[in-house]
Every structure is written in C-alpha cells, then in structure tokens.
Amino acid sequence: MSSLKIENFIKNSVIELSAYKINETESNEALKLDANESNYTLSKNIKKRYADFIKDTLINLYPDSGSKNLIKLLEKFYDTASKNFIFGNGSDELISIILLSLKKDVVVNIPSPSFSMYDIIARYNDLKINLIKLDEKYFDLPENISSNEDKSLKKIFFFSYPNNPTGSHFDRNVIIKLLENKNNIVVVDEAYIFFSNKKSFIEYISKYDNLIVLRTFSKIGLAGLRFGMLFSGDKLINEFKKIKLPYNINSLTLSSIEFFLNNFDEFDKNIKKTIKQRDKLYSALNKFNYIHVYPSDANFVLIKLKDKKLKNKFDGFLRDNNIIIRSFTGNMRLFYRITVGMPAENKKLVDYFKSFSGENNFI
Ligand SMILES: Cc1ncc(COP(=O)(O)O)c(C=O)c1O
C-alpha cells in the first residue's frame, strides 16, 4: 500500500514549520522560570470561595459568551462597551483570528526580537512578513519607521507593549504616527502591561479605527484558564466576530473570570510583589559581570552573555542544575529570558548565577 503524500494535502508553509516546543519538566526540583507565568498560587480562603462559585456552572450546555455579570465587570474593568471586545482562548487565538482575516497582500510587520507566535501564525497563513530589526542597545524601533514608510503598501504591525522578550516599550509616538496612516493596522499587544506604568492604548480604539489592542490574564496568575481579549473599533471587530469560533471559551473559564474580577485585589497584590521582585532580581543579576542585564517593565528580565565562549558552558550549567529559563537561537543565541518567580526562586536563581561565576574564575 502506498503512503499518504503529505505535500499533496498540507500547505508547504505548515510542512516547513516545527511544532511549538513547550518546556515540560517532571522534576519538582526544577527551577522553572521560562514561560512568563505567575508562580503565585491562590490563598486557601480564595480557593475555597472559588470552588464554591464555580460548582454550579452548567457544563452540560454550550457556553454562552459570558454572563451579564461578567460582561458588566469587563466593561467596567476596561472602561469599554462590550460591542468593542471579543474573547479568545488566550490572546494567541486572537492573534490567529487577526491574521486569518487578512488579505494576502497585507505585509505583516514584526519587530525582531518579539513574541514568536506573530511570526509562526503569519507564516502558516502564507502572509508576507517583514521583520523590523531592533537595535540591540535599547531594542526600540528604528526612528525613521513612520517617516520612511511606503504609504501605498498595506501593512499590519504587531507591537508587544512592553515587548517580549526585551521587557522594554516601543516609543508611543511612533505607534501613534503609524496609526495615523490608514494603510496601516496596528496591533498593540498589552500582555505585560499590568507590570508597566505605561498607559493602555484601549482608550484610543474610538479614535483610531485601525487600532487593535490585545489583553490577557495569563501573566498575572490565570494562564491555565486561557482567557484573552481583543479590543477594536466597530469596523474591524465586526469582521473578527464573523470568524471567531462560536464556543471558544469554556464555561468554567467564563465563570472563573467572573469570580476573579470580583476578587481582583488578590491579583493586584501579586502584581505589585512581582514588580518589586523584578527590580530586585534586575539589581542582583546586574552585579555579575559575565552578563548584561536589560531593564524590564514586564514580569521577566532579559540577559545576555557577554562572551560567546561561555555559551556551551552556561547551557550545560543550566541543564545540570535543572534551571529552565528561555533560551534563543540565531542572532539571539547569547540571550536568555528569565521569568520573575517567587522570592525564594529568585534567590535560588541568583545563588546559581553566583556559583557559575565562582566556578569560572576567569569571569
Ligand atoms: C506578547 C505576548 N502576547 C501574547 C501571549 C499569549 O498569551 P495568552 O496566554 O493569552 O495566549 C504571550 C505569551 O507569552 C506574549 O508574550
């Protein structure tokens, strides 16, 4: 019997991809600081009230698109009418919905480095991609990005704000300038904005009909629920509503989000703790002269090995000690992104980094 010729059915852009690799660990000993989750868990008291709240969720029925209470809570939380937002199974799904809706002659502009899913999803949608190389010193956009634009080209820009993995913000005025050209759509992905003191772009959706803002609760302690939101003006959102799958958010997640919005103080406390820990971690890591540490407005810190000869040894050290932080390839191979963990985890990490410099007297 002959076998299936995969290339007769599956797009080349899919065949050429590698599956997204998730770092899983069986070991309780591992120091896992790679996925920008929050390692804070819920207090006993909240856990009990949460269990009580969701126990009557009707899982025999398809989910509705959120109870009236949930919609009201979200309208208030984001100060936006519900007609201007949709939910996604994480903001990943919303990035996918945006890219799925685009015509093939729209060029997808993605800063490099940035969140990898913009590029991956654009690729398998067979869209043209333009990578905007960020300068390594500040990781900002090239100054001439808006003035040098070919105004006749149709473009979409993805700006993670703050940017993953650099932790820095792009210049707000440059983003606004790009929004002023109606041949551009600008996506501002605010996955990490809870940790930054910059203002959200959500309030601009009534002013700029070519603006899309993405939010998620994944980074503040609810990654497992998979709940993201997309905000935009009437024109764009009405198109996205047509391709969003009808029951994309499960009933337990919808109930949970309602409960957690009513108990947001708990998360607010943890956000503040994370910011403090991030700044402490930054200062502690900054003392090691074998790495460069980048200031961050997010829940992670980016570092770079100063000497490329250390790369193999450092990777071996991480592996041997079960330290899981995000590493990169290509021209980012000397960089590592460290998620801010609990105080004890951050201390453990700093101690490991200290012992690495101790082992390597030449550093
Ligand atoms: C910039 C950015 N956007 C979106 C996401 C995805 O978030 P979600 O968990 O809501 O799918 C991430 C996750 O790492 C991210 O870094």
Coordinates of C-alpha atoms and ligand atoms in Angstrom, one line a residue:
M1 CA 0.0 0.0 0.0
S2 CA 1.4 3.4 -0.9
S3 CA 1.6 6.0 1.8
L4 CA 0.0 9.4 2.0
K5 CA 1.8 12.2 0.1
I6 CA 1.6 14.8 2.8
E7 CA 2.7 17.6 0.4
N8 CA -0.4 16.9 -1.8
F9 CA -2.7 18.0 1.1
I10 CA -0.8 20.2 3.5
K11 CA 0.5 23.6 2.7
N12 CA 4.2 24.0 2.4
S13 CA 4.1 26.8 5.0
V14 CA 2.8 24.2 7.5
I15 CA 5.2 21.4 6.5
E16 CA 8.2 23.7 6.9
L17 CA 7.2 24.6 10.5
S18 CA 8.4 22.8 13.6
A19 CA 5.8 22.2 16.3
Y20 CA 5.9 24.7 19.2
K21 CA 8.1 23.2 21.9
I22 CA 6.8 23.6 25.5
N23 CA 9.4 23.0 28.2
E24 CA 7.9 20.4 30.4
T25 CA 9.5 19.1 33.5
E26 CA 8.8 16.0 35.5
S27 CA 11.1 17.1 38.3
N28 CA 9.8 19.1 41.3
E29 CA 13.4 20.1 41.8
A30 CA 13.5 22.2 38.6
L31 CA 13.6 25.9 38.8
K32 CA 11.1 26.7 36.0
L33 CA 11.3 30.3 35.1
D34 CA 10.7 30.2 31.3
A35 CA 7.1 30.9 30.4
N36 CA 6.3 34.3 32.0
E37 CA 3.6 32.7 34.1
S38 CA 2.9 33.9 37.6
N39 CA 4.2 31.4 40.2
Y40 CA 1.9 32.9 42.9
T41 CA -0.9 30.5 43.7
L42 CA -4.2 31.4 45.3
S43 CA -4.7 31.7 49.0
K44 CA -6.6 29.0 50.8
N45 CA -9.5 31.2 51.5
I46 CA -9.9 32.4 47.9
K47 CA -9.5 28.8 46.6
K48 CA -12.5 27.7 48.8
R49 CA -14.7 30.6 47.7
Y50 CA -13.7 30.0 44.1
A51 CA -14.6 26.3 44.3
D52 CA -18.0 27.3 45.7
F53 CA -18.6 29.9 43.0
I54 CA -17.9 27.6 40.0
K55 CA -19.5 24.5 41.3
D56 CA -22.9 25.2 39.8
T57 CA -21.5 26.1 36.3
L58 CA -23.7 24.3 33.7
I59 CA -21.2 22.1 31.9
N60 CA -23.9 20.2 30.1
L61 CA -24.7 23.2 28.0
Y62 CA -22.6 25.0 25.4
P63 CA -21.1 28.1 27.0
D64 CA -22.8 31.4 26.3
S65 CA -20.5 34.3 25.5
G66 CA -20.3 35.4 29.1
S67 CA -22.9 36.1 31.7
K68 CA -24.4 39.6 32.0
N69 CA -22.4 39.9 35.2
L70 CA -19.2 39.0 33.5
I71 CA -19.8 41.4 30.6
K72 CA -20.6 44.2 33.1
L73 CA -17.5 43.5 35.1
L74 CA -15.3 43.6 32.0
E75 CA -16.9 46.7 30.6
K76 CA -16.1 48.4 33.9
F77 CA -12.6 46.9 34.2
Y78 CA -11.6 48.1 30.7
D79 CA -13.9 51.1 30.5
T80 CA -15.1 49.8 27.1
A81 CA -18.5 48.9 25.7
S82 CA -18.9 45.1 25.1
K83 CA -19.6 45.7 21.4
N84 CA -15.9 46.6 21.1
F85 CA -14.4 43.4 22.6
I86 CA -14.3 39.7 21.9
F87 CA -12.8 36.9 23.9
G88 CA -10.1 34.5 22.8
N89 CA -8.8 31.2 24.1
G90 CA -5.8 33.1 25.3
S91 CA -4.6 36.1 23.2
D92 CA -2.8 33.5 21.0
E93 CA -6.2 32.7 19.5
L94 CA -6.9 36.3 18.9
I95 CA -3.6 36.8 17.1
S96 CA -4.6 33.9 14.9
I97 CA -8.1 35.4 14.2
I98 CA -6.5 38.7 13.1
L99 CA -4.0 37.0 10.8
L100 CA -6.6 34.6 9.4
S101 CA -8.8 37.5 8.3
L102 CA -6.1 39.4 6.3
K103 CA -5.7 39.6 2.6
K104 CA -2.5 38.1 1.2
D105 CA -1.1 41.5 0.1
V106 CA -1.1 42.9 3.6
V107 CA 2.5 42.9 4.8
V108 CA 2.9 41.6 8.4
N109 CA 5.5 43.8 10.2
I110 CA 7.0 42.2 13.3
P111 CA 9.8 43.6 15.4
S112 CA 12.7 41.2 15.9
P113 CA 13.1 40.0 18.6
S114 CA 9.4 39.8 19.7
F115 CA 6.8 37.2 20.6
S116 CA 7.3 34.3 18.4
M117 CA 3.6 33.5 17.7
Y118 CA 3.2 36.6 15.4
D119 CA 5.7 35.1 13.0
I120 CA 4.6 31.5 13.3
I121 CA 0.9 32.2 12.7
A122 CA 1.6 34.7 9.9
R123 CA 3.8 32.0 8.2
Y124 CA 1.2 29.3 8.1
N125 CA -1.3 31.8 6.8
D126 CA 1.0 32.4 3.9
L127 CA 1.3 36.1 4.6
K128 CA 4.3 38.2 3.7
I129 CA 6.4 39.0 6.7
N130 CA 8.7 42.0 7.2
L131 CA 10.9 41.7 10.3
I132 CA 11.9 45.0 11.8
K133 CA 15.3 44.6 13.3
L134 CA 15.6 46.3 16.7
D135 CA 18.8 47.8 17.8
E136 CA 20.4 45.8 20.5
K137 CA 21.1 48.7 22.8
Y138 CA 17.6 49.8 23.6
F139 CA 15.5 47.4 21.5
D140 CA 13.5 50.4 20.1
L141 CA 12.0 50.8 16.7
P142 CA 14.1 52.5 14.0
E143 CA 13.4 56.2 14.3
N144 CA 12.5 56.5 10.6
I145 CA 10.0 53.7 10.6
S146 CA 7.0 56.0 10.1
S147 CA 8.6 58.7 8.0
N148 CA 10.2 56.2 5.6
E149 CA 7.1 54.3 5.1
D150 CA 5.8 53.5 1.6
K151 CA 2.4 54.9 2.2
S152 CA 0.7 52.9 -0.5
L153 CA 1.7 49.5 0.9
K154 CA -0.9 47.9 3.2
K155 CA 0.7 46.8 6.4
I156 CA -0.2 45.4 9.8
F157 CA 2.2 45.9 12.7
F158 CA 2.4 43.8 15.9
F159 CA 3.8 45.6 18.9
S160 CA 4.1 43.7 22.1
Y161 CA 3.9 46.6 24.7
P162 CA 6.0 46.0 26.7
N163 CA 7.9 43.8 24.3
N164 CA 8.5 40.1 24.9
P165 CA 11.4 39.2 25.3
T166 CA 13.1 42.6 25.7
G167 CA 10.9 44.0 28.5
S168 CA 11.0 47.5 27.0
H169 CA 8.4 49.7 25.4
F170 CA 8.3 51.0 21.9
D171 CA 8.0 54.7 21.5
R172 CA 4.4 55.6 21.9
N173 CA 4.6 58.5 19.5
V174 CA 5.9 56.2 16.8
I175 CA 3.0 53.9 17.3
I176 CA 0.6 56.9 17.1
K177 CA 2.2 58.1 13.8
L178 CA 1.8 54.6 12.3
L179 CA -1.9 54.7 13.4
E180 CA -2.3 58.0 11.5
N181 CA -1.7 56.2 8.2
K182 CA -4.9 54.4 7.3
N183 CA -3.0 51.9 5.1
N184 CA -1.7 50.5 8.4
I185 CA -3.4 48.4 11.0
V186 CA -1.6 48.5 14.4
V187 CA -1.9 45.7 16.9
V188 CA -0.8 46.7 20.4
D189 CA -0.4 43.5 22.5
E190 CA -0.6 44.5 26.1
A191 CA 0.1 41.0 27.6
Y192 CA 2.5 42.5 30.1
I193 CA 1.0 45.9 30.7
F194 CA -0.1 45.0 34.3
F195 CA 3.6 45.2 35.2
S196 CA 4.4 48.5 33.5
N197 CA 3.5 52.1 34.4
K198 CA 2.6 53.0 30.8
K199 CA -1.0 53.8 29.8
S200 CA -3.0 51.3 27.8
F201 CA -3.9 52.0 24.2
I202 CA -7.5 50.8 24.8
E203 CA -8.9 54.3 25.1
Y204 CA -7.7 55.0 21.5
I205 CA -9.9 52.5 19.9
S206 CA -12.7 55.1 19.4
K207 CA -10.2 57.5 17.8
Y208 CA -8.3 55.1 15.6
D209 CA -10.4 52.6 13.7
N210 CA -7.2 50.8 12.5
L211 CA -6.1 50.0 16.1
I212 CA -6.4 46.6 17.8
V213 CA -5.5 46.1 21.4
L214 CA -4.9 42.6 22.9
R215 CA -5.0 41.8 26.6
T216 CA -4.7 38.6 28.6
F217 CA -5.0 37.4 32.2
S218 CA -2.3 34.8 31.6
K219 CA 0.6 36.7 33.0
I220 CA -1.0 37.6 36.3
G221 CA -1.9 34.2 37.6
L222 CA -4.6 32.8 35.3
A223 CA -2.6 31.2 32.4
G224 CA -4.3 27.9 32.9
L225 CA -7.8 29.4 32.2
R226 CA -6.8 30.6 28.7
F227 CA -8.6 33.9 28.5
G228 CA -7.6 36.8 26.3
M229 CA -9.5 39.8 24.9
L230 CA -9.3 41.8 21.7
F231 CA -10.5 45.4 21.6
S232 CA -11.1 47.5 18.5
G233 CA -13.4 49.9 16.8
D234 CA -16.7 48.8 15.2
K235 CA -15.3 48.2 11.7
L236 CA -12.6 45.7 12.5
I237 CA -14.3 44.0 15.4
N238 CA -17.4 43.2 13.3
E239 CA -15.2 41.2 10.9
F240 CA -13.4 39.4 13.6
K241 CA -16.8 38.4 15.2
K242 CA -17.6 36.6 12.0
I243 CA -14.6 34.2 12.1
K244 CA -14.3 33.7 15.9
L245 CA -15.5 30.1 16.7
P246 CA -18.8 30.3 18.5
Y247 CA -17.9 28.5 21.7
N248 CA -14.3 29.2 22.0
I249 CA -14.2 29.9 25.7
N250 CA -15.4 27.2 28.0
S251 CA -18.0 27.7 30.7
L252 CA -15.6 27.1 33.6
T253 CA -13.2 29.8 32.3
L254 CA -16.1 32.3 31.9
S255 CA -17.3 31.6 35.5
S256 CA -13.8 31.8 36.8
I257 CA -13.0 35.1 35.2
E258 CA -16.2 36.5 36.7
F259 CA -15.1 35.3 40.1
F260 CA -11.6 36.6 39.8
L261 CA -12.7 40.1 38.6
N262 CA -14.7 40.3 41.8
N263 CA -11.6 39.4 43.7
F264 CA -9.0 41.3 41.7
D265 CA -7.3 42.7 44.9
E266 CA -5.7 39.3 45.2
F267 CA -4.0 39.6 41.8
D268 CA -3.2 43.3 42.3
K269 CA -1.2 42.3 45.4
N270 CA 0.7 39.7 43.4
I271 CA 1.4 42.1 40.5
K272 CA 2.9 44.6 43.0
K273 CA 5.0 41.8 44.6
T274 CA 6.2 40.7 41.1
I275 CA 7.2 44.2 40.2
K276 CA 9.2 44.5 43.4
Q277 CA 10.8 41.1 42.8
R278 CA 11.6 42.0 39.2
D279 CA 13.5 45.1 40.3
K280 CA 15.4 43.2 43.0
L281 CA 16.3 40.4 40.5
Y282 CA 17.5 43.0 38.0
S283 CA 19.8 44.6 40.6
A284 CA 21.1 41.3 41.8
L285 CA 21.8 40.0 38.3
N286 CA 23.4 43.3 37.4
K287 CA 26.2 42.5 39.8
F288 CA 27.5 39.7 37.6
N289 CA 29.9 41.0 35.1
Y290 CA 29.6 38.0 32.7
I291 CA 26.1 39.1 31.7
H292 CA 24.4 42.2 30.5
V293 CA 21.0 42.7 32.1
Y294 CA 18.3 44.7 30.4
P295 CA 15.9 46.9 32.4
S296 CA 12.3 45.5 32.2
D297 CA 8.8 46.7 32.6
A298 CA 7.4 43.2 32.4
N299 CA 7.4 40.1 34.6
F300 CA 10.7 38.8 33.2
V301 CA 14.2 40.0 32.7
L302 CA 16.4 39.6 29.6
I303 CA 20.1 38.9 30.0
K304 CA 22.9 38.4 27.5
L305 CA 26.1 36.5 28.0
K306 CA 28.9 39.0 27.3
D307 CA 31.3 36.3 26.0
K308 CA 30.2 33.9 23.3
K309 CA 32.8 31.4 24.5
L310 CA 30.7 30.9 27.7
K311 CA 27.6 29.8 25.8
N312 CA 28.1 26.0 25.9
K313 CA 29.3 26.0 29.5
F314 CA 26.4 28.2 30.6
D315 CA 23.9 26.0 28.8
G316 CA 25.5 22.9 30.4
F317 CA 25.3 24.6 33.8
L318 CA 21.6 25.4 33.4
R319 CA 20.9 21.8 32.3
D320 CA 22.9 20.2 35.1
N321 CA 21.1 22.3 37.7
N322 CA 17.7 21.9 36.3
I323 CA 17.3 25.6 35.7
I324 CA 14.7 26.2 33.0
I325 CA 14.9 29.7 31.5
R326 CA 14.0 30.7 28.0
S327 CA 16.9 30.5 25.6
F328 CA 17.0 31.6 22.0
T329 CA 18.7 30.7 18.7
G330 CA 20.2 32.5 15.8
N331 CA 21.4 36.0 16.5
M332 CA 19.7 35.8 19.9
R333 CA 21.7 32.8 21.0
L334 CA 23.5 34.6 23.8
F335 CA 20.3 35.9 25.3
Y336 CA 18.1 34.3 28.0
R337 CA 14.8 35.5 29.3
I338 CA 14.1 34.8 33.0
T339 CA 10.6 34.9 34.4
V340 CA 10.4 36.6 37.7
G341 CA 9.5 33.9 40.2
M342 CA 8.6 33.8 43.9
P343 CA 11.2 35.4 46.2
A344 CA 12.8 32.0 47.1
E345 CA 13.0 31.0 43.4
N346 CA 14.6 34.3 42.5
K347 CA 17.1 34.0 45.3
K348 CA 17.9 30.4 44.3
L349 CA 18.5 31.6 40.7
V350 CA 20.8 34.4 41.8
D351 CA 22.7 31.9 44.0
Y352 CA 23.2 29.7 41.0
F353 CA 24.4 32.6 38.9
K354 CA 26.8 33.4 41.7
S355 CA 28.1 29.9 41.8
F356 CA 28.6 29.9 38.0
S357 CA 30.8 33.0 38.2
G358 CA 32.6 31.3 41.1
E359 CA 33.2 28.2 39.0
N360 CA 34.6 30.3 36.3
N361 CA 37.4 32.3 37.9
F362 CA 38.2 34.0 34.6
I363 CA 34.9 35.8 34.6
Ligands
LIG1 C1 3.4 39.3 23.9 C2 2.6 38.1 24.1 N1 1.3 38.1 23.6 C3 0.5 37.1 23.8 C4 0.9 36.0 24.6 C5 0.0 34.8 24.7 O1 -0.8 35.0 25.8 P1 -2.0 34.0 26.1 O2 -1.7 33.1 27.2 O3 -3.2 35.0 26.4 O4 -2.3 33.2 24.8 C6 2.2 35.9 25.1 C7 2.6 34.8 25.9 O5 3.7 34.5 26.2 C8 3.0 37.0 24.9 O6 4.3 37.0 25.4

